[in-house]
CSV table of C-alpha atoms and ligand atoms in Angstrom, one decimal:
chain,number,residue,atom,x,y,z
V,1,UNK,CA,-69.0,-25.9,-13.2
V,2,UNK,CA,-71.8,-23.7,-14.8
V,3,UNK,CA,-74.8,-26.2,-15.9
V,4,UNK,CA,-74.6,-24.4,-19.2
V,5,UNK,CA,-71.1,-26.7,-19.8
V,6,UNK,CA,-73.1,-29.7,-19.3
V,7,UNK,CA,-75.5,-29.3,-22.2
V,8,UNK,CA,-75.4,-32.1,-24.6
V,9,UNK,CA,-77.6,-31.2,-27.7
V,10,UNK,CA,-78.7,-34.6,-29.8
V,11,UNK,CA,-80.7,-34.8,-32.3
V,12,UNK,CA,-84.5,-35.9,-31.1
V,13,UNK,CA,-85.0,-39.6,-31.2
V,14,UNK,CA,-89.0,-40.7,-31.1
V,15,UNK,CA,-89.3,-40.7,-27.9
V,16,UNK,CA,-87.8,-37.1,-27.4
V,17,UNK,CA,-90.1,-36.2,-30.1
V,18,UNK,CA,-93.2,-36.9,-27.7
V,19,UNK,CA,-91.1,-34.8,-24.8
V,20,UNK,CA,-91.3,-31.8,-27.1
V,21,UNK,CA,-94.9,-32.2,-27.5
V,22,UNK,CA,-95.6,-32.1,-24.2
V,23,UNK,CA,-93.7,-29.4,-23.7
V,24,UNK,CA,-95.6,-27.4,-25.8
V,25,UNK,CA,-98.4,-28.9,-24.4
V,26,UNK,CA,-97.2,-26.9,-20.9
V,27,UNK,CA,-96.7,-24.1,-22.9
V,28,UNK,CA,-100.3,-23.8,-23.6
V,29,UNK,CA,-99.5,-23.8,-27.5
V,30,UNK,CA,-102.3,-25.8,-28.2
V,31,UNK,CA,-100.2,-28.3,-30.7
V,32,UNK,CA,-102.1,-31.0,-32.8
V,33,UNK,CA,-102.2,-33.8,-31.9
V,34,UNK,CA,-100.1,-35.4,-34.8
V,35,UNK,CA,-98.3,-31.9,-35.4
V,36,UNK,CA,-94.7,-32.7,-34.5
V,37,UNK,CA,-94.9,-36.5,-36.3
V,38,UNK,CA,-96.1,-34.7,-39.7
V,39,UNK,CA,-92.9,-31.8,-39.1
V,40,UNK,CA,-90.5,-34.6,-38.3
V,41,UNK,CA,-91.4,-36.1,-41.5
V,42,UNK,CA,-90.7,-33.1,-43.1
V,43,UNK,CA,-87.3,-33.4,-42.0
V,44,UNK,CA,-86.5,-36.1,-39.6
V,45,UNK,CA,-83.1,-34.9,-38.6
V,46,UNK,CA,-84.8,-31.4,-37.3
V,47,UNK,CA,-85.3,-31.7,-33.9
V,48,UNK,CA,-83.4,-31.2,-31.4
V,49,UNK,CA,-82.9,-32.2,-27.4
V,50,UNK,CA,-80.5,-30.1,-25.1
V,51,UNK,CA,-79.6,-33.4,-22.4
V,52,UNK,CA,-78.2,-32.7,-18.5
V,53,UNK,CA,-77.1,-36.5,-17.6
V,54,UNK,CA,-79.0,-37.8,-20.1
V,55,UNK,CA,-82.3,-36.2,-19.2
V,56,UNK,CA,-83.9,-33.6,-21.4
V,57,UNK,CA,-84.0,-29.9,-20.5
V,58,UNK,CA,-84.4,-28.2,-23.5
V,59,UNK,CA,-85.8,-28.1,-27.0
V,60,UNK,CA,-86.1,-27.1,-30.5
V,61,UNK,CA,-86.9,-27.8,-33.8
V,62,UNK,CA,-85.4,-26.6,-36.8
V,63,UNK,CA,-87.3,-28.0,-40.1
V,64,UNK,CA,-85.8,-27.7,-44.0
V,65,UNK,CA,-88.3,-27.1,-46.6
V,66,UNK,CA,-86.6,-26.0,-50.3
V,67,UNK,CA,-85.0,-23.2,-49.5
V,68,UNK,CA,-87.1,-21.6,-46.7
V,69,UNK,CA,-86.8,-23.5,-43.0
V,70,UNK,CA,-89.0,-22.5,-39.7
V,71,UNK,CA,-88.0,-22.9,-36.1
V,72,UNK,CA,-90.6,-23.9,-33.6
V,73,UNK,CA,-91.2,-25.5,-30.1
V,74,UNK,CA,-88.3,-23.8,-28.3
V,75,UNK,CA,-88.6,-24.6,-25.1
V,76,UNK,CA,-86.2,-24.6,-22.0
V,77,UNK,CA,-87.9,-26.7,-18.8
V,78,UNK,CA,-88.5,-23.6,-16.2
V,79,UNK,CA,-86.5,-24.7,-13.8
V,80,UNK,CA,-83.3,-24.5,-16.1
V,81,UNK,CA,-84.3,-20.9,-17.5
V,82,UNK,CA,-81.8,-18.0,-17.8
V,83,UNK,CA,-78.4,-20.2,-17.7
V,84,UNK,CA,-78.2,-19.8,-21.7
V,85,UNK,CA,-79.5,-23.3,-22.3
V,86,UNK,CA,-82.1,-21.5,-24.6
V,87,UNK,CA,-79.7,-19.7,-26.6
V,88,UNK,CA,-77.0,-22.4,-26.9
V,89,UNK,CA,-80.0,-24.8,-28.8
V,90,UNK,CA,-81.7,-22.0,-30.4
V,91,UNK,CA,-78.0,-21.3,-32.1
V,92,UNK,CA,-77.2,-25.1,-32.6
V,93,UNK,CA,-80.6,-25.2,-35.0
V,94,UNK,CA,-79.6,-21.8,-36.8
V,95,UNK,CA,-75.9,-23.4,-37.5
V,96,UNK,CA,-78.1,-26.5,-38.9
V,97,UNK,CA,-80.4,-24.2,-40.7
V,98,UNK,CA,-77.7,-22.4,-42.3
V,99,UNK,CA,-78.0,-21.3,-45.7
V,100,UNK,CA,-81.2,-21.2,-45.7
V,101,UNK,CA,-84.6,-18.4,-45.4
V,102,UNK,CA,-85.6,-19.2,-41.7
V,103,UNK,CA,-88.9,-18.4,-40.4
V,104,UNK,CA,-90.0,-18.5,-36.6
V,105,UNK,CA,-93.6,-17.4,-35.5
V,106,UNK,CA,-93.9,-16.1,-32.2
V,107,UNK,CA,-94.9,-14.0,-29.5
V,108,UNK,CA,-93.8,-10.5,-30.1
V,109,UNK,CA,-92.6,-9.9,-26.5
V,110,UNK,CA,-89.8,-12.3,-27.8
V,111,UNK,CA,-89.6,-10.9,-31.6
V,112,UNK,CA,-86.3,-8.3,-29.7
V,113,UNK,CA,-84.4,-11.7,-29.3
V,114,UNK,CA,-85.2,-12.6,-32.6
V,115,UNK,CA,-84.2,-9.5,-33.9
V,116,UNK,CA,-80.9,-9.5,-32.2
V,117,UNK,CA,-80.3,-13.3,-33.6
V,118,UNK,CA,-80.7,-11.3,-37.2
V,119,UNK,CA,-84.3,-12.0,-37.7
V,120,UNK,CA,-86.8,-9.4,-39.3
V,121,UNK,CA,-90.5,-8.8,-38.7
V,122,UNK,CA,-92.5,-9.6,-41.4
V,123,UNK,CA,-95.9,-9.0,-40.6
V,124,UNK,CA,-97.7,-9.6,-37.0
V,125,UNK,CA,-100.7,-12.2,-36.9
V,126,UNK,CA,-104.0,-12.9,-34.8
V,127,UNK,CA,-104.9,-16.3,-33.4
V,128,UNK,CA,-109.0,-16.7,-33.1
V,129,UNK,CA,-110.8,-19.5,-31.4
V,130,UNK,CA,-114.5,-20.4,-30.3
V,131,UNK,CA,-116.7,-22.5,-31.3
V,132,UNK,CA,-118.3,-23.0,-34.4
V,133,UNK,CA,-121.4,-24.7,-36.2
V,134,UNK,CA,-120.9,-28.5,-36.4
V,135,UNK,CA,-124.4,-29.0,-39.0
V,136,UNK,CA,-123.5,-30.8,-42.0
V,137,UNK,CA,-123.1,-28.9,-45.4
V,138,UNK,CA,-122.7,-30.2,-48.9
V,139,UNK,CA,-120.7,-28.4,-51.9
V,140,UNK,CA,-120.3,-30.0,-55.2
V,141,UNK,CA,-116.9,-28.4,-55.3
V,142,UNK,CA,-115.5,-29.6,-51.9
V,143,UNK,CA,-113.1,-33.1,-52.2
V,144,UNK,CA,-111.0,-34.5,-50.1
V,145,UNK,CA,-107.1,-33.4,-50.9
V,146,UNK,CA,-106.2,-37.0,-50.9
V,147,UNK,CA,-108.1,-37.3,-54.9
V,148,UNK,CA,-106.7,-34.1,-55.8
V,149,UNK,CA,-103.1,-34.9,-57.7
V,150,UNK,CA,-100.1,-34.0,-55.5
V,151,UNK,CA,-98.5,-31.9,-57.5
V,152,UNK,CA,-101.5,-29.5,-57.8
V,153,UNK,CA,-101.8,-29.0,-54.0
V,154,UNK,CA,-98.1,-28.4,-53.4
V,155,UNK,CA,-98.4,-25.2,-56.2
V,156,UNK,CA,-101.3,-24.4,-54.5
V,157,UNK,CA,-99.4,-24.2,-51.3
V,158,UNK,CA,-96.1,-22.9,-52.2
V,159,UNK,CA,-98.4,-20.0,-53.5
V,160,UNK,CA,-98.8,-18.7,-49.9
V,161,UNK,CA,-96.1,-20.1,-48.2
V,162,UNK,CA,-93.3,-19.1,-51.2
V,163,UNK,CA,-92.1,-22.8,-51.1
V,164,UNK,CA,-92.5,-26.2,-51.7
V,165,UNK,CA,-93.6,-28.4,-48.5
V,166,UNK,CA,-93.1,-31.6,-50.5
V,167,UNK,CA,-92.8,-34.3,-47.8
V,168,UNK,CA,-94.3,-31.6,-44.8
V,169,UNK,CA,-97.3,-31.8,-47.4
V,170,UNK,CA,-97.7,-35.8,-47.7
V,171,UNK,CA,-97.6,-35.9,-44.5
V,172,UNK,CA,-99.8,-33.6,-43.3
V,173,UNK,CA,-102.4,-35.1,-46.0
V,174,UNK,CA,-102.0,-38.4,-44.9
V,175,UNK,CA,-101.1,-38.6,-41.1
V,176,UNK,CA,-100.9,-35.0,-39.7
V,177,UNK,CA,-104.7,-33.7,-40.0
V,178,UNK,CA,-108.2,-35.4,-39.7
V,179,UNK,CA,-109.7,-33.5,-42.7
V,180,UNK,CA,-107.9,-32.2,-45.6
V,181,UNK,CA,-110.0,-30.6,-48.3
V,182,UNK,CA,-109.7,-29.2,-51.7
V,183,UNK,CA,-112.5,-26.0,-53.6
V,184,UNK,CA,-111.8,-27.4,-56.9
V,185,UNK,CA,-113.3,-25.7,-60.2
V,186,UNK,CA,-112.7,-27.7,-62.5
V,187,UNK,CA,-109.6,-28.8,-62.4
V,188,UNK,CA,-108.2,-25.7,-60.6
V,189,UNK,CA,-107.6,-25.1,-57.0
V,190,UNK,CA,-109.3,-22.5,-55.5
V,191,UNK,CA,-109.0,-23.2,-51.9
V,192,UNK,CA,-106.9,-26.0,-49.8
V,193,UNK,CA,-108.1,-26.4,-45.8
V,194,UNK,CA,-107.1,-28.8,-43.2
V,195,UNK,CA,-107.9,-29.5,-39.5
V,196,UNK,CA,-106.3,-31.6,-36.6
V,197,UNK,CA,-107.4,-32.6,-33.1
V,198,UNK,CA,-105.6,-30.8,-30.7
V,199,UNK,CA,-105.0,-30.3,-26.8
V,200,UNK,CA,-108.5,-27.5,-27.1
V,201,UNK,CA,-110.7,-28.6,-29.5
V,202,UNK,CA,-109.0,-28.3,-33.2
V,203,UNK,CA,-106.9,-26.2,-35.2
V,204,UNK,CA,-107.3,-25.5,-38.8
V,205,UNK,CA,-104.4,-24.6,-40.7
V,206,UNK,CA,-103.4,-24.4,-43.7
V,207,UNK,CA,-106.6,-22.6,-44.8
V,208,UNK,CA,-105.9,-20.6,-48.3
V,209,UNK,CA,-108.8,-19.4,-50.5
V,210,UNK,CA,-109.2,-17.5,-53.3
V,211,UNK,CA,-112.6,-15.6,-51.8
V,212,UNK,CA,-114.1,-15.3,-48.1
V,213,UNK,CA,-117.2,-17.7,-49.6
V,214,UNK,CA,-114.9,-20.1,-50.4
V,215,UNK,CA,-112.7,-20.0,-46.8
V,216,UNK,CA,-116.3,-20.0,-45.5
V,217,UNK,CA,-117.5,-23.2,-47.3
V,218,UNK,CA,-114.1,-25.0,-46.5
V,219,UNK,CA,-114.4,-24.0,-42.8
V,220,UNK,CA,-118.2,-25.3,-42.4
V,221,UNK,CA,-116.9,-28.6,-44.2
V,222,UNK,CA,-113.8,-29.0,-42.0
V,223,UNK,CA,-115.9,-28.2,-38.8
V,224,UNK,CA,-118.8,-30.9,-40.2
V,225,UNK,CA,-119.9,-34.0,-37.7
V,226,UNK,CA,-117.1,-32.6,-35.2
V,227,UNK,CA,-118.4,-32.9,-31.8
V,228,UNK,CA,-117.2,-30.3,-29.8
V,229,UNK,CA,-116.1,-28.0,-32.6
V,230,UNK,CA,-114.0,-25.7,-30.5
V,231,UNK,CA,-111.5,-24.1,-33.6
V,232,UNK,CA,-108.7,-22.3,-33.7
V,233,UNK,CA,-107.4,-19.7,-36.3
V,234,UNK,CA,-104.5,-18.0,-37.1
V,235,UNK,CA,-104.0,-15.4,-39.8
V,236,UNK,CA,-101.8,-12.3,-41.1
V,237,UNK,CA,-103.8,-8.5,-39.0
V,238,UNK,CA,-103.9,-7.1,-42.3
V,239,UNK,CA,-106.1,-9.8,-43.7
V,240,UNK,CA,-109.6,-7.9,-43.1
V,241,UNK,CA,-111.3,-10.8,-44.8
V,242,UNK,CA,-110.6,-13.3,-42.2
V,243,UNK,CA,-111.6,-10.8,-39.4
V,244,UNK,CA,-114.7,-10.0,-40.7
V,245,UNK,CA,-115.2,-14.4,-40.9
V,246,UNK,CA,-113.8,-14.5,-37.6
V,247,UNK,CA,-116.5,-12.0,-36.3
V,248,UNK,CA,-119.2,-13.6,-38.8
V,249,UNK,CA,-118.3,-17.3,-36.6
V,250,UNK,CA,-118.4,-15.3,-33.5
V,251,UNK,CA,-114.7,-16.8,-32.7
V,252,UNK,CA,-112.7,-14.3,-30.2
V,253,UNK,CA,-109.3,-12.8,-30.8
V,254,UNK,CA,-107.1,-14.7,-28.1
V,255,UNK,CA,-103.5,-12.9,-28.8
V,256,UNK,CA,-101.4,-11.7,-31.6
V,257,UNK,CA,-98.2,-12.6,-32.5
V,258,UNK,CA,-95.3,-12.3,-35.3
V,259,UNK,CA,-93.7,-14.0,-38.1
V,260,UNK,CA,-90.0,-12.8,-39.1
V,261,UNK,CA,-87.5,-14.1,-41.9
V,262,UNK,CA,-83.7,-13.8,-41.5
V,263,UNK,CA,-83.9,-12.9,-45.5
V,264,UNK,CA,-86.3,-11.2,-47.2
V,265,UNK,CA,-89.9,-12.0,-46.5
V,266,UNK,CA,-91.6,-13.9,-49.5
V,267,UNK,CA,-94.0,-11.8,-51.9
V,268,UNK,CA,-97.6,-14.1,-50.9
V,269,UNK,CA,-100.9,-13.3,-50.9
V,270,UNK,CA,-101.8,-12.4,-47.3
V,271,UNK,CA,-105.8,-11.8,-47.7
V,272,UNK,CA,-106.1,-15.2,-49.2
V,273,UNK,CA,-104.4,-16.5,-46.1
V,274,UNK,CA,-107.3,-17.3,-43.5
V,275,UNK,CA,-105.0,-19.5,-41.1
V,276,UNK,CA,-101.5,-21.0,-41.3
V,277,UNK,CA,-100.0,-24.1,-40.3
V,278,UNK,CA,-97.8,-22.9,-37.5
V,279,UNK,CA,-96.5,-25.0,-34.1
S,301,COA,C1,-87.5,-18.4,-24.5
S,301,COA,C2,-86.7,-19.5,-23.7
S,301,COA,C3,-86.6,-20.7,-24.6
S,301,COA,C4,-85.3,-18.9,-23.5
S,301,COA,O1,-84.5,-19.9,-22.8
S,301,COA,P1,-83.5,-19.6,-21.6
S,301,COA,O2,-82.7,-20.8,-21.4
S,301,COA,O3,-84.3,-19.1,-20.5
S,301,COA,O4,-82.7,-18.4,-22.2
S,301,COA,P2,-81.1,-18.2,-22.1
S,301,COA,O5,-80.7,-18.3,-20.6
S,301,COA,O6,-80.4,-19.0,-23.0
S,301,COA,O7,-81.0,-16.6,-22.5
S,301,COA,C5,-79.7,-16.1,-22.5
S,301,COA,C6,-79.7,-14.7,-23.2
S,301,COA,O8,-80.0,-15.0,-24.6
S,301,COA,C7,-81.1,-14.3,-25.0
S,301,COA,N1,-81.8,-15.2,-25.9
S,301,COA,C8,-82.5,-16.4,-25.7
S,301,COA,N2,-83.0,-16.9,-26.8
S,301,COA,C9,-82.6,-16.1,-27.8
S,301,COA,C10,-82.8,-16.1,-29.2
S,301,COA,N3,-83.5,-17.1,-29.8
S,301,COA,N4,-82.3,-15.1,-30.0
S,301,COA,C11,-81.5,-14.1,-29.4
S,301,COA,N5,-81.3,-14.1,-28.0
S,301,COA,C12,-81.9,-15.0,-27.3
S,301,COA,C13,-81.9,-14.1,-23.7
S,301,COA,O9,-82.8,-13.0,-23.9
S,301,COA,C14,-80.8,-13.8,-22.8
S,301,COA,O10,-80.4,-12.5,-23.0
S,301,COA,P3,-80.0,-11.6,-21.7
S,301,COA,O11,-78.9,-12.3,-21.0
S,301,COA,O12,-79.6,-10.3,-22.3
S,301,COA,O13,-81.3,-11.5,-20.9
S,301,COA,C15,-87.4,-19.8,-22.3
S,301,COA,O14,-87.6,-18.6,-21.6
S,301,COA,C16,-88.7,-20.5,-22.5
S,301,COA,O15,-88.8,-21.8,-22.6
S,301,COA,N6,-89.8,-19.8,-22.5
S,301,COA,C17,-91.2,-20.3,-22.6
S,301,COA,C18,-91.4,-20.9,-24.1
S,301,COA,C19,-91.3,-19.7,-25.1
S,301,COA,O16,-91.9,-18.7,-24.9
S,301,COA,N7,-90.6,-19.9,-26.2
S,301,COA,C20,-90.4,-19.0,-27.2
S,301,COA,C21,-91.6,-19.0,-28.1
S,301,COA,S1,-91.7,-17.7,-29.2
C-alpha cells in the first residue's frame, strides 16, 4: 500500500505543537522562541499533524484571523518527501481555511506551487539580519504596549495587516515577544514594535511606523540591554525606507521571499512596514 494511504492528519495537541517547532527549527526558519504558542492561541484548532502509526511526519498550520487566515510551518520529515504527504496536509488546512483570504509567506522557488493551489503573488519581501547596537536609549514617547489600551493597538495593526489579530495580538503582547512597544503622541499611535528570542539571536516583527525616525527609535529601544543583539528583519522590496535603515544598522540581506493571497491582496501601507510577524 502506498505510504500516502496511511496518513492520518489530527489536529496538533501540545506536544505536536513543540514537534512543529522543531521542525522549523531544522528548517533553518529561525522561529521564536514562543512563536507557535502565541499562533496557537490565535486559533488553537490551527495546527495540524500528518501521523504514519502514530508518529508524526508532517506538518502545518493553518491560523483564522477575521476574515484573512495565513498558512505556515509546512513541513514534511525528509525522509517522507515526494509521496504527496505535503500536498494531502497542505489541502486538509485550505479545506479548513475555506472561506476565508489566505496568506502564506514563502520562498519563491515554491510561490509555482502556490500558484497552482490558486494563490497570487502579492509583493516579494527581504529578510535582513546582523547585529545591532545594544546601548541604552531613552524616548519620552516610547511605552510599553502592555499600558497602551487594546483596542488602540489592534487598529493600529489591522492598519498594515488589513485585519484584526484580536487574540494573535493578546498574545503576542503578553506571552509571544520579550518587548512590545508603543511611539505614542499623545494619545495616537505612531509606531507599534515587538521582538522575541529566537533559535539566532532575535526577530523583531511586527515593526510599523509612521517615519524611518520613528522605526529607528523603536528598533534601538527593542534592541536595548539585549546581550547578543543579533536581529532579524523582514520587510516588503519596495519599502526603500527600511533598506536604507537596514544599510544605516549595517544588517545584511540574507534572502528574499513572497507573500501571496488566494483573494485580493489588502490595500496597506507597505513603506510603513519595516518588518512583519511571519513564521
Ligand atoms: C514543500 C514540502 C512540504 C512538500 O512536501 P512533499 O511531501 O515533499 O510534497 P508532495 O509529495 O506532497 O508533492 C506532490 C506534488 O504536489 C506539489 N505540491 C506540494 N505542495 C504543494 C502546494 N502547497 N500547492 C500546490 N502543489 C503542491 C508538489 O510540487 C508535487 O508536484 P509534482 O508531483 O508535480 O512534483 C517539502 O518538500 C518540505 O518539507 N520542504 C522543506 C520545507 C519547505 O520548504 N516548506 C515550504 C515553505 S515555503
Amino acid at each position: 500500500m502506498a505510504e500516502n494511504s496511511n496518513l492520518e492528519i489530527v489536529s496538533a495537541s501540545s506536544d505536536h505543537v513543540e514537534w512543529i517547532i522543531s521542525m522549523a527549527r531544522k528548517e533553518g526558519w529561525n522561529p521564536g522562541d514562543n512563536d507557535a504558542i502565541a499562533f496557537q492561541q490565535a486559533d488553537p484548532s490551527g495546527y495540524f499533524v500528518g501521523l504514519i502509526n502514530g508518529k508524526p511526519v508532517c506538518c502545518v498550520a493553518g491560523v483564522k484571523f477575521n476574515h484573512i487566515a495565513i498558512i505556515g510551518y509546512y513541513v514534511v520529515v525528509k525522509e517522507h518527501r515526494g509521496q504527496g504527504h505535503g500536498i494531502r496536509i497542505f489541502q486538509h488546512a485550505m479545506n479548513y481555511l475555506n472561506g476565508y483570504n489566505i496568506r502564506v509567506d514563502g520562498l519563491l522557488i515554491h510561490a509555482p506551487k502556490y500558484q497552482n493551489s490558486g494563490f497570487k503573488m502579492a509583493h516579494v519581501n527581504v529578510r535582513y539580519t546582523g547585529a545591532v547596537d545594544n546601548s541604552t536609549i531613552s524616548c519620552p514617547f516610547v511605552c510599553a504596549a502592555s499600558s497602551v489600551p487594546f483596542d488602540k493597538i489592534l487598529q493600529y495593526d489591522a492598519r498594515f495587516y488589513a485585519d484584526e489579530r484580536k487574540h494573535f495580538l493578546a498574545g503576542w503582547i503578553n506571552t509571544g515577544t520579550t518587548d512590545c512597544l508603543a511611539y505614542m503622541d499623545k494619545d495616537t499611535v505612531k509606531g507599534f514594535g515587538a521582538i522575541r528570542k529566537s533559535v539566532n539571536g532575535y526577530r523583531v516583527g511586527p515593526l510599523y511606523a509612521e517615519t524611518t525616525q520613528i522605526a529607528e527609535i523603536l528598533l534601538k529601544s527593542l534592541c536595548q540591554h539585549k546581550s547578543d543583539c543579533r536581529i532579524t528583519l523582514d520587510f516588503p522590496e519596495t519599502n526603500n525606507h527600511g533598506k536604507a535603515l537596514a544599510e544605516k544598522l549595517k544588517l545584511v540581506e540574507v534572502f528574499k521571499f513572497g507573500t501571496l493571497y488566494t483573494g485580493e491582496a489588502p490595500n496597506v501601507d507597505l513603506l510603513k512596514i519595516y518588518s512583519f510577524t511571519c513564521h
